[in-house]
Amino acid sequence: MRPVTWGGWLLRFALPLLLLNALLTMENHGPGLWPRPALRLSFELAMVLLALTAWVSWRGQAGARMLRLLAGVTAFWMVARYFDVTVSAVFGRQINLYWDSRHALDVLRMGELAAWQIGLAALAALAIPVLLYGLAWRCWRAIAHELARPRPRPAIGLVGLLLFASFAAHGLGGRDTRWFFSMPVAPILAQQAEILAGQLLPGQAASQLSTSPAFEHSSLAGLRGADVLLIFAESYGVTALDDPQQAAALAPARAQLAQAVASGGRQVVSARVRSPTFGGASWLAHAALLSGVDTRDPGAYELLLTTDRPTLVRHFKTRGWRTVNWMPGLQKPWPEGSFYGFDRYADRDRIGYRGPPFGYWRIPDQASMALLHAQELAEAPGQRAPRFIVFPTLTSHAPFRPIAPYVPDWQRLLGADAYTPGEVAQAVAQPGSWLQPVHAYVESLAYTFRWLGDYLSGRAPRQLLTIVIGDHQPMASVSGAGASWDVPVHIISADTQLLKRFEALGFTPDLLPMRPSTAGMHELTSVLLAAFDGTTDAPLGSAE
C-alpha cells in the first residue's frame, strides 16, 4: 500500500465517517420537514467503527457481505432517525409506528395534494432508502479500505474505547459525560418494537386499564332533563390562550363569543385538563372523556375497546337520553364505535349534507351544526326525549384550510345551495400549509367561535348544556416546541345552579381558564358525573 499521508487519510477515511455521522445525528427543530446536521457524535457509529476495526485487525479485511449488512442497517438507522426527529418537530410528539403508518395516506390527502404528488411522495419513500443504502455502502467500503492499513488502527481503537468509557460513565458523581453524543437510535427502535408487539402479538398488551369512574352513583338528576351537546373542538389547545400572538389575534372572536353567550341568557365557566394525546390521534381524547379511562397509551385504547367498561353514552342512554354520535369527519366504516353504545351514528354520508364539498373533510362545521339542530334539537324538548350528543368538529383540523364562509341564514345550510360556487372557489383558493400554519389555525378557531356563538345566542334550545373541549393541542409547528398537553374546557348553560357546582369543582367563570391543569382528561369524567348528579365532592384534580 502507499504510505499513509494526513491529507489522503482525511479524504478517504474521515470524510465518509463524517458523512455517516451527520446523517445519524440529524436534528429538526421545526416546523419544516428538512433536518439539519448537529455538532454531535453518534455513539452507535463509534461502536460499529470500533467493532469493525477489531474485526479487520483479526481477520485482515471486511468482506462484501459484511459491508452490505452494515450499509443496510445504517440506511435503516438513518430513516428511523429522520422520522423520529421530524415527527417530533412537526407534531410535537414521538412517532408511533403502529398508529402513524395507518394514517399516513390520510394525512397526505388532508393536504389537498394531487394524485401525482402523492404518487411522487410514494416513489420518494421507496427511492430514498435505496439511495441511502448506496451512499452508506460506499462510505463503509472506503472506511474498511483505510482500516486495512495497520498504522491507524491502534489510534482508532483507543479513541473508540475512550468514547465507550465516557458513555458508560454517564451519571457517576452527577457528571454528564454524554453531552457531545447525539440521542441514540436504538432506544427509539426498541420502543417501536415494544409498541408493535403489544398491538400485534396476542397476549402481549402490557397496558393495564385505569379504574372506571363510579357511573352507578350518578343519577343525572342535576341536569333536570336538559339536552347535552359535547363538542370536541379539533386542535383547540391552550396555545390559543397562552401564546401572546395567538391570544391577541383571537381576542375579538373570543369576546364576540362571550357576548353571544350572554345575549342568549347563558353563562360559561372554564378549566384546563391534560389531553392524552398531542397533535393528533383525537380518538384517544374521545375515549378518555367518554369512558373515564386513561388512554395515554394507545395500547390502553385498543384494550379498552375489547371490554364492556361503562361509558357516558351508555350512562345517559339508560337514564332516558337519546344518544347521538355526530361524526361528519367519519369517512369509513367504524365497527369499533359500537363500544360506546350510541343510539345513532351519523357519519359523513348520513348527516344529510347536500352542499358542495370543502376540501378533504367536505362538510363545514356550521353546516354540520345546522343539520344536527334540524334533525335532533329543533323539536321542543317537552315533546321528545332529551339528547346526549357528541360532535367532533373538523375545520380546525390541520392544515386548517379551506375555511368555509360564515352563513347568517342557517336554513340555507340545509339545502344543496348551502354555499355558492364563488364562496367555494374563494375558500379553496386560500392555500393551507403544514409548515407555516399559525395564521390559518387562528382563522379556523375564529370561525368556530363565530358559528358557535351565533347558535347559542338565539337558535339553541334554552336548556341546552354545551360542553366545548379541545381534543388536543395543535401540532408543534403551531404550539411550539415543548408545549404542554393542556386543552381548555368550557361549560355553557343557562342553569346557574349547575354552573355554580362546576365552580365548586374547580372551574372559573368566563372563557379564559387561567389555572394550570391538575387533572387528565379522563379525570374530568368523574367531575362531570358529580356536577350532573348535583354534588361537588369530586373536584377537578382530586384523583391525584
Coordinates of C-alpha atoms in Angstrom, one line a residue:
M1 CA 0.0 0.0 0.0
R2 CA 1.0 3.6 -0.5
P3 CA 2.4 5.4 2.6
V4 CA -0.3 7.0 4.8
T5 CA -0.4 10.8 4.5
W6 CA -2.6 13.1 6.5
G7 CA -4.4 14.6 3.5
G8 CA -5.1 11.3 1.9
W9 CA -6.3 9.7 5.1
L10 CA -8.6 12.7 5.7
L11 CA -10.2 12.3 2.3
R12 CA -10.5 8.6 2.2
F13 CA -11.5 7.8 5.9
A14 CA -12.6 10.9 7.8
L15 CA -14.9 12.4 5.2
P16 CA -17.0 9.2 4.7
L17 CA -17.2 8.8 8.5
L18 CA -18.3 12.4 9.0
L19 CA -21.0 12.0 6.3
L20 CA -22.4 8.9 8.1
N21 CA -22.2 10.7 11.4
A22 CA -24.1 13.7 10.0
L23 CA -26.9 11.5 8.7
L24 CA -27.2 9.6 12.0
T25 CA -27.2 12.7 14.3
M26 CA -29.5 15.0 12.2
E27 CA -31.9 17.2 14.2
N28 CA -35.1 19.0 13.3
H29 CA -36.2 21.9 15.4
G30 CA -39.2 22.5 13.2
P31 CA -41.5 23.3 11.8
G32 CA -40.2 22.2 8.5
L33 CA -39.6 18.7 7.0
W34 CA -35.9 19.3 6.5
P35 CA -33.5 18.3 9.3
R36 CA -30.0 19.8 9.7
P37 CA -26.7 18.3 10.9
A38 CA -25.8 18.6 14.5
L39 CA -22.4 19.0 16.1
R40 CA -22.8 15.7 17.9
L41 CA -21.3 12.3 17.7
S42 CA -23.3 9.1 17.0
F43 CA -22.4 6.6 19.8
E44 CA -23.7 3.8 17.7
L45 CA -21.5 4.7 14.8
A46 CA -18.5 5.0 17.0
M47 CA -19.1 1.5 18.5
V48 CA -19.6 0.0 15.0
L49 CA -16.4 1.5 13.9
L50 CA -14.6 0.1 16.9
A51 CA -16.0 -3.4 16.2
L52 CA -15.1 -3.1 12.5
T53 CA -11.6 -2.1 13.5
A54 CA -11.3 -5.1 15.7
W55 CA -12.7 -7.4 13.0
V56 CA -10.2 -6.1 10.4
S57 CA -7.3 -6.4 12.9
W58 CA -8.3 -10.1 13.5
R59 CA -9.4 -11.2 10.0
G60 CA -7.5 -8.8 7.8
Q61 CA -10.4 -7.5 5.8
A62 CA -14.2 -6.9 5.8
G63 CA -16.0 -9.0 3.2
A64 CA -18.6 -7.7 0.8
R65 CA -21.4 -9.5 2.7
M66 CA -20.4 -7.6 5.9
L67 CA -20.3 -4.3 4.1
R68 CA -23.7 -4.8 2.6
L69 CA -25.1 -5.7 6.0
L70 CA -23.6 -2.6 7.6
A71 CA -24.9 -0.4 4.7
G72 CA -28.4 -1.8 5.1
V73 CA -28.5 -1.3 8.9
T74 CA -27.0 2.1 8.6
A75 CA -29.6 3.2 6.0
F76 CA -32.4 1.9 8.2
W77 CA -31.0 3.8 11.1
M78 CA -30.9 7.0 9.1
V79 CA -34.6 6.6 8.0
A80 CA -35.6 5.9 11.6
R81 CA -33.7 9.0 12.8
Y82 CA -35.3 11.2 10.2
F83 CA -38.8 10.1 11.0
D84 CA -38.3 10.4 14.8
V85 CA -36.9 14.0 14.7
T86 CA -39.3 15.2 12.0
V87 CA -42.5 13.8 13.6
S88 CA -41.4 15.3 16.9
A89 CA -40.8 18.7 15.2
V90 CA -44.0 18.9 13.2
F91 CA -46.5 17.1 15.5
G92 CA -44.9 17.7 18.9
R93 CA -44.8 14.0 19.9
Q94 CA -42.8 10.9 19.2
I95 CA -43.6 8.8 16.2
N96 CA -45.9 5.8 16.8
L97 CA -45.2 3.4 14.0
Y98 CA -48.3 1.3 14.6
W99 CA -50.7 4.3 14.6
D100 CA -49.0 6.8 12.3
S101 CA -48.4 4.3 9.5
R102 CA -52.1 3.5 9.4
H103 CA -53.0 7.2 8.8
A104 CA -50.1 8.4 6.7
L105 CA -52.1 8.3 3.4
D106 CA -55.0 10.2 5.1
V107 CA -52.5 12.9 6.3
L108 CA -51.3 13.4 2.7
R109 CA -54.8 13.6 1.4
M110 CA -55.7 16.2 4.0
G111 CA -53.1 18.5 2.5
E112 CA -55.2 18.6 -0.8
L113 CA -52.3 17.0 -2.7
A114 CA -53.0 15.9 -6.3
A115 CA -52.7 12.2 -7.1
W116 CA -49.4 12.7 -8.9
Q117 CA -48.0 14.5 -5.9
I118 CA -49.0 11.6 -3.6
G119 CA -47.5 9.2 -6.2
L120 CA -44.3 11.2 -6.2
A121 CA -44.1 11.1 -2.4
A122 CA -44.6 7.3 -2.5
L123 CA -41.8 7.0 -5.1
A124 CA -39.6 9.1 -2.9
A125 CA -40.4 7.0 0.1
L126 CA -39.2 4.0 -1.9
A127 CA -36.2 5.6 -3.6
I128 CA -34.6 7.5 -0.7
P129 CA -33.8 4.4 1.4
V130 CA -32.2 2.8 -1.7
L131 CA -30.1 5.9 -2.2
L132 CA -29.1 6.0 1.4
Y133 CA -28.1 2.3 1.2
G134 CA -25.9 3.1 -1.8
L135 CA -24.4 6.0 0.0
A136 CA -23.8 4.0 3.2
W137 CA -22.2 1.1 1.2
R138 CA -19.7 3.4 -0.5
C139 CA -18.8 5.1 2.8
W140 CA -18.3 1.8 4.6
R141 CA -16.3 0.4 1.7
A142 CA -14.0 3.4 1.8
I143 CA -13.7 3.2 5.6
A144 CA -12.9 -0.5 5.5
H145 CA -10.3 0.0 2.8
E146 CA -8.5 2.5 5.0
L147 CA -8.8 0.2 8.1
A148 CA -6.8 -2.4 6.2
R149 CA -3.7 -0.2 6.8
P150 CA -2.2 -1.3 10.2
R151 CA -0.9 2.1 11.4
P152 CA -4.2 4.0 12.1
R153 CA -5.9 1.0 13.8
P154 CA -4.4 1.4 17.3
A155 CA -5.4 5.1 17.5
I156 CA -8.9 4.3 16.2
G157 CA -9.3 1.5 18.7
L158 CA -8.1 3.7 21.6
V159 CA -10.4 6.5 20.7
G160 CA -13.3 4.1 20.5
L161 CA -12.6 2.6 23.9
L162 CA -12.4 6.1 25.4
L163 CA -15.8 7.0 23.9
F164 CA -17.3 3.8 25.2
A165 CA -15.9 4.6 28.7
S166 CA -17.3 8.1 28.5
F167 CA -20.7 6.9 27.5
A168 CA -20.8 4.2 30.3
A169 CA -19.6 6.7 33.0
H170 CA -22.6 9.0 32.5
G171 CA -24.2 9.9 35.8
L172 CA -21.3 8.8 38.0
G173 CA -20.8 11.6 40.5
G174 CA -23.5 13.6 38.9
R175 CA -21.4 14.2 35.8
D176 CA -22.8 14.4 32.3
T177 CA -20.3 12.5 30.1
R178 CA -22.6 12.2 27.1
W179 CA -23.0 15.8 26.3
F180 CA -21.3 15.5 23.0
F181 CA -23.3 12.4 21.9
S182 CA -26.5 12.5 19.9
M183 CA -29.5 10.6 21.2
P184 CA -29.0 7.0 20.1
V185 CA -31.4 5.5 17.5
A186 CA -31.6 2.0 19.1
P187 CA -33.9 3.0 22.0
I188 CA -36.3 4.6 19.6
L189 CA -36.5 1.4 17.6
A190 CA -36.8 -0.7 20.7
Q191 CA -39.7 1.4 21.8
Q192 CA -41.4 1.0 18.5
A193 CA -40.8 -2.8 18.6
E194 CA -42.5 -2.9 22.0
I195 CA -45.5 -0.9 20.7
L196 CA -45.8 -3.2 17.7
A197 CA -45.5 -6.3 19.9
G198 CA -48.2 -5.0 22.3
Q199 CA -50.6 -4.4 19.4
L200 CA -49.9 -7.3 17.1
L201 CA -48.9 -10.3 19.3
P202 CA -51.7 -12.0 21.2
G203 CA -51.4 -11.7 25.0
Q204 CA -48.6 -9.1 24.7
A205 CA -50.7 -6.0 25.7
A206 CA -48.8 -4.5 28.6
S207 CA -51.3 -1.8 29.4
Q208 CA -53.4 -2.2 32.4
L209 CA -56.6 0.0 32.3
S210 CA -57.1 2.5 34.9
T211 CA -60.2 2.3 37.1
S212 CA -63.5 3.5 35.6
P213 CA -65.5 6.2 37.4
A214 CA -68.4 5.3 39.6
F215 CA -71.1 5.8 36.9
E216 CA -73.6 4.0 39.0
H217 CA -73.5 6.7 41.7
S218 CA -74.6 9.5 39.4
S219 CA -78.3 9.8 38.7
L220 CA -78.0 12.8 36.3
A221 CA -80.8 14.4 38.4
G222 CA -78.9 17.7 38.5
L223 CA -79.4 18.1 34.7
R224 CA -83.2 18.1 35.1
G225 CA -83.6 16.6 31.7
A226 CA -81.5 19.1 29.7
D227 CA -80.0 18.3 26.3
V228 CA -76.3 17.9 26.5
L229 CA -74.1 18.8 23.5
L230 CA -70.5 17.7 23.9
I231 CA -68.3 19.4 21.3
F232 CA -64.8 18.1 20.8
A233 CA -63.2 21.2 19.2
E234 CA -60.5 19.9 16.9
S235 CA -56.9 21.0 17.8
Y236 CA -58.2 23.6 20.4
G237 CA -55.3 23.7 22.8
V238 CA -54.1 26.2 25.4
T239 CA -51.7 27.7 22.8
A240 CA -54.7 29.7 21.8
L241 CA -54.8 31.2 25.3
D242 CA -51.1 31.3 26.3
D243 CA -49.3 32.2 23.1
P244 CA -49.4 36.1 23.1
Q245 CA -49.7 36.5 19.4
Q246 CA -52.4 33.8 19.0
A247 CA -54.3 35.1 22.1
A248 CA -54.3 38.6 20.7
A249 CA -55.4 37.5 17.3
L250 CA -58.3 35.5 18.8
A251 CA -59.3 38.2 21.3
P252 CA -62.0 39.8 19.2
A253 CA -63.5 36.4 18.2
R254 CA -63.4 35.3 21.8
A255 CA -65.1 38.5 23.0
Q256 CA -67.8 38.1 20.4
L257 CA -68.4 34.5 21.6
A258 CA -68.7 35.7 25.2
Q259 CA -71.2 38.4 24.2
A260 CA -73.2 35.9 22.2
V261 CA -73.3 33.5 25.1
A262 CA -74.6 36.3 27.4
S263 CA -77.2 37.5 24.9
G264 CA -78.6 34.0 24.8
G265 CA -79.1 34.1 28.5
R266 CA -76.3 31.8 29.3
Q267 CA -73.1 31.8 31.3
V268 CA -69.8 30.0 30.9
V269 CA -67.2 28.5 33.3
S270 CA -63.9 27.1 32.1
A271 CA -61.0 24.9 33.2
R272 CA -57.9 23.2 31.8
V273 CA -57.2 19.5 31.6
R274 CA -54.4 17.4 30.1
S275 CA -55.2 15.6 26.9
P276 CA -53.9 12.0 26.5
T277 CA -52.5 12.9 23.1
F278 CA -50.8 15.8 21.2
G279 CA -51.1 17.0 17.6
G280 CA -53.3 14.1 16.5
A281 CA -54.9 10.8 17.4
S282 CA -58.1 12.5 18.5
W283 CA -59.8 9.2 19.3
L284 CA -57.6 8.8 22.4
A285 CA -59.1 12.0 23.8
H286 CA -62.7 11.0 22.9
A287 CA -62.3 7.6 24.6
A288 CA -60.7 9.2 27.7
L289 CA -63.6 11.6 28.3
L290 CA -66.4 9.2 27.3
S291 CA -65.1 6.3 29.4
G292 CA -63.1 8.0 32.2
V293 CA -60.2 5.6 31.4
D294 CA -56.6 6.9 30.9
T295 CA -55.8 6.4 27.3
R296 CA -52.4 8.0 27.1
D297 CA -51.0 4.6 25.9
P298 CA -52.6 3.7 22.6
G299 CA -52.4 0.1 23.8
A300 CA -54.8 1.0 26.6
Y301 CA -57.2 2.4 24.0
E302 CA -57.1 -0.9 22.0
L303 CA -57.6 -2.9 25.2
L304 CA -60.5 -0.7 26.3
L305 CA -62.4 -1.4 23.1
T306 CA -62.4 -5.1 23.9
T307 CA -64.1 -4.6 27.3
D308 CA -67.6 -3.8 28.5
R309 CA -66.5 -0.8 30.6
P310 CA -69.2 1.7 31.2
T311 CA -69.3 5.0 29.2
L312 CA -71.0 8.3 29.5
V313 CA -73.0 7.3 26.4
R314 CA -74.5 4.2 27.9
H315 CA -75.0 6.0 31.2
F316 CA -77.1 8.7 29.6
K317 CA -78.9 6.1 27.5
T318 CA -80.0 4.0 30.5
R319 CA -81.5 7.1 32.1
G320 CA -83.7 8.1 29.2
W321 CA -81.5 10.3 27.0
R322 CA -81.3 9.6 23.2
T323 CA -77.6 9.3 22.4
V324 CA -76.2 10.6 19.1
N325 CA -72.7 10.4 17.7
W326 CA -72.5 13.3 15.1
M327 CA -69.4 12.5 13.1
P328 CA -69.2 14.4 9.8
G329 CA -65.5 13.5 9.5
L330 CA -66.0 9.8 9.7
Q331 CA -65.5 8.6 6.1
K332 CA -65.2 4.8 6.5
P333 CA -66.8 2.0 8.5
W334 CA -66.2 2.3 12.2
P335 CA -67.1 -1.0 13.8
E336 CA -65.1 -0.2 17.0
G337 CA -67.6 2.6 17.7
S338 CA -70.1 0.0 18.9
F339 CA -68.1 0.0 22.2
Y340 CA -69.8 3.3 23.2
G341 CA -73.3 2.3 22.6
F342 CA -74.8 5.3 20.8
D343 CA -78.4 5.1 19.6
R344 CA -77.4 6.8 16.3
Y345 CA -74.2 7.1 14.4
A346 CA -74.2 9.8 11.8
D347 CA -71.1 9.8 9.6
R348 CA -70.3 11.9 6.6
D349 CA -72.8 10.2 4.4
R350 CA -75.6 10.0 7.0
I351 CA -75.9 13.6 8.3
G352 CA -77.7 14.7 5.2
Y353 CA -75.3 17.4 3.9
R354 CA -76.2 18.2 0.2
G355 CA -74.0 21.3 -0.3
P356 CA -70.7 21.5 -2.2
P357 CA -67.6 19.9 -0.6
F358 CA -64.9 21.9 1.1
G359 CA -61.5 20.2 0.9
Y360 CA -60.7 16.8 2.3
W361 CA -63.3 17.0 5.1
R362 CA -66.0 18.1 2.7
I363 CA -68.5 19.4 5.3
P364 CA -68.1 22.8 7.1
D365 CA -68.8 22.8 10.8
Q366 CA -71.5 25.4 10.7
A367 CA -73.4 23.3 8.2
S368 CA -72.9 20.2 10.4
M369 CA -74.4 22.1 13.4
A370 CA -77.3 23.3 11.3
L371 CA -78.1 19.8 10.2
L372 CA -77.7 18.5 13.8
H373 CA -80.1 21.1 15.1
A374 CA -82.7 20.4 12.4
Q375 CA -82.6 16.7 12.9
E376 CA -82.2 16.3 16.7
L377 CA -82.7 19.5 18.6
A378 CA -85.3 21.6 16.7
E379 CA -88.3 19.9 18.2
A380 CA -89.4 21.3 21.6
P381 CA -87.7 19.5 24.5
G382 CA -91.0 18.6 26.1
Q383 CA -92.1 16.7 23.0
R384 CA -89.1 14.4 22.8
A385 CA -86.5 12.6 24.8
P386 CA -83.5 14.7 25.9
R387 CA -80.4 14.4 23.8
F388 CA -76.8 13.5 24.6
I389 CA -74.8 14.4 21.5
V390 CA -71.1 14.1 20.8
F391 CA -69.9 16.3 17.9
P392 CA -66.2 16.4 16.9
T393 CA -65.6 19.5 14.7
L394 CA -63.4 19.5 11.6
T395 CA -62.5 23.0 10.4
S396 CA -59.6 23.4 12.9
H397 CA -58.0 20.2 11.8
A398 CA -54.6 20.5 10.3
P399 CA -53.8 22.0 7.8
F400 CA -56.7 24.3 8.9
R401 CA -58.0 25.1 5.4
P402 CA -60.1 25.5 3.5
I403 CA -62.4 27.5 5.8
A404 CA -65.9 28.0 4.7
P405 CA -67.5 31.4 5.0
Y406 CA -69.9 32.1 7.8
V407 CA -73.5 31.9 6.6
P408 CA -76.1 34.1 8.5
D409 CA -79.0 32.1 7.1
W410 CA -78.8 28.8 8.8
Q411 CA -81.8 27.4 6.9
R412 CA -79.9 27.8 3.7
L413 CA -77.2 25.4 5.0
L414 CA -79.7 22.5 4.9
G415 CA -80.1 22.5 1.1
A416 CA -78.0 21.9 -1.9
D417 CA -77.3 25.7 -2.3
A418 CA -75.7 25.9 1.1
Y419 CA -72.7 27.7 -0.4
T420 CA -72.4 29.4 -3.8
P421 CA -69.7 28.3 -6.3
G422 CA -68.0 31.6 -5.7
E423 CA -67.8 31.1 -2.0
V424 CA -66.3 27.6 -2.5
A425 CA -63.8 28.9 -5.0
Q426 CA -62.7 31.7 -2.7
A427 CA -62.2 29.3 0.2
V428 CA -60.3 26.7 -1.7
A429 CA -58.1 29.3 -3.2
Q430 CA -56.6 30.1 0.2
P431 CA -53.7 27.6 0.4
G432 CA -53.1 25.5 3.5
S433 CA -49.6 24.9 4.8
W434 CA -48.1 22.3 7.1
L435 CA -45.0 24.4 7.6
Q436 CA -46.5 27.9 8.3
P437 CA -49.9 27.1 9.6
V438 CA -50.4 29.5 12.5
H439 CA -52.5 32.1 10.6
A440 CA -54.8 29.5 9.2
Y441 CA -55.1 27.9 12.7
V442 CA -56.2 31.2 14.3
E443 CA -58.7 31.8 11.5
S444 CA -60.2 28.3 11.9
L445 CA -60.8 28.9 15.6
A446 CA -62.3 32.3 15.0
Y447 CA -64.7 30.6 12.6
T448 CA -65.6 28.1 15.3
F449 CA -66.2 30.8 17.8
R450 CA -68.4 32.7 15.4
W451 CA -70.8 29.9 14.4
L452 CA -71.0 28.6 17.9
G453 CA -71.8 32.0 19.4
D454 CA -74.4 32.6 16.8
Y455 CA -76.0 29.2 17.5
L456 CA -76.0 29.7 21.3
S457 CA -77.3 33.3 21.1
G458 CA -80.7 32.5 19.7
R459 CA -81.0 29.2 18.0
A460 CA -80.1 26.6 20.6
P461 CA -82.7 25.1 23.0
R462 CA -83.0 27.2 26.1
Q463 CA -82.0 24.4 28.4
L464 CA -79.1 23.1 26.3
L465 CA -75.9 22.3 28.2
T466 CA -73.0 22.8 25.9
I467 CA -69.5 21.4 26.7
V468 CA -66.7 22.6 24.5
I469 CA -63.4 20.8 25.0
G470 CA -60.2 20.7 22.9
D471 CA -59.3 17.2 21.9
H472 CA -55.5 18.0 21.9
Q473 CA -53.0 20.8 21.2
P474 CA -52.3 21.6 17.6
M475 CA -49.1 20.2 16.1
A476 CA -45.8 21.6 17.2
S477 CA -45.5 24.0 14.2
V478 CA -48.4 25.9 15.9
S479 CA -48.0 25.3 19.6
G480 CA -44.2 25.4 19.7
A481 CA -41.5 23.0 20.9
G482 CA -42.1 21.6 24.4
A483 CA -45.6 22.9 24.7
S484 CA -47.9 21.4 27.4
W485 CA -50.6 18.9 26.6
D486 CA -53.3 21.0 28.2
V487 CA -56.6 21.9 26.5
P488 CA -59.4 24.2 27.5
V489 CA -62.9 23.0 28.5
H490 CA -65.9 25.3 28.7
I491 CA -69.3 24.6 30.3
I492 CA -72.0 26.8 28.8
S493 CA -75.5 26.8 30.3
A494 CA -78.4 28.9 31.4
D495 CA -78.7 26.8 34.6
T496 CA -76.8 29.0 37.2
Q497 CA -77.0 26.3 39.9
L498 CA -75.3 23.8 37.6
L499 CA -72.6 26.3 36.8
K500 CA -72.0 27.0 40.5
R501 CA -71.5 23.3 41.1
F502 CA -68.8 23.4 38.4
E503 CA -67.2 26.4 40.0
A504 CA -67.1 24.4 43.3
L505 CA -65.5 21.6 41.4
G506 CA -62.6 23.8 40.2
F507 CA -63.9 25.7 37.2
T508 CA -63.6 29.5 36.8
P509 CA -66.0 32.0 35.3
D510 CA -65.6 33.2 31.7
L511 CA -63.8 31.8 28.6
L512 CA -60.2 32.2 29.9
P513 CA -59.3 29.3 32.3
M514 CA -56.0 30.6 33.8
R515 CA -55.5 28.0 36.5
P516 CA -52.9 25.4 35.5
S517 CA -54.3 21.9 34.9
T518 CA -54.1 19.4 37.7
A519 CA -56.0 16.6 36.1
G520 CA -56.0 14.4 33.0
M521 CA -59.0 14.4 30.6
H522 CA -60.1 11.0 31.9
E523 CA -60.4 12.5 35.4
L524 CA -62.8 15.2 34.1
T525 CA -65.4 12.4 33.6
S526 CA -65.8 12.0 37.3
V527 CA -66.2 15.8 37.7
L528 CA -69.0 15.8 35.1
L529 CA -70.8 13.0 36.8
A530 CA -70.6 14.8 40.1
A531 CA -72.0 18.0 38.7
F532 CA -74.7 16.2 36.8
D533 CA -75.7 14.4 39.9
G534 CA -75.9 17.6 41.9
T535 CA -72.9 17.1 44.1
T536 CA -69.5 18.8 44.5
D537 CA -67.5 16.0 46.2
A538 CA -65.1 15.2 43.3
P539 CA -63.2 18.4 42.5
L540 CA -61.0 18.6 39.4
G541 CA -57.6 17.1 40.2
S542 CA -58.7 15.4 43.4
A543 CA -57.7 12.0 42.0
E544 CA -54.0 12.9 42.0

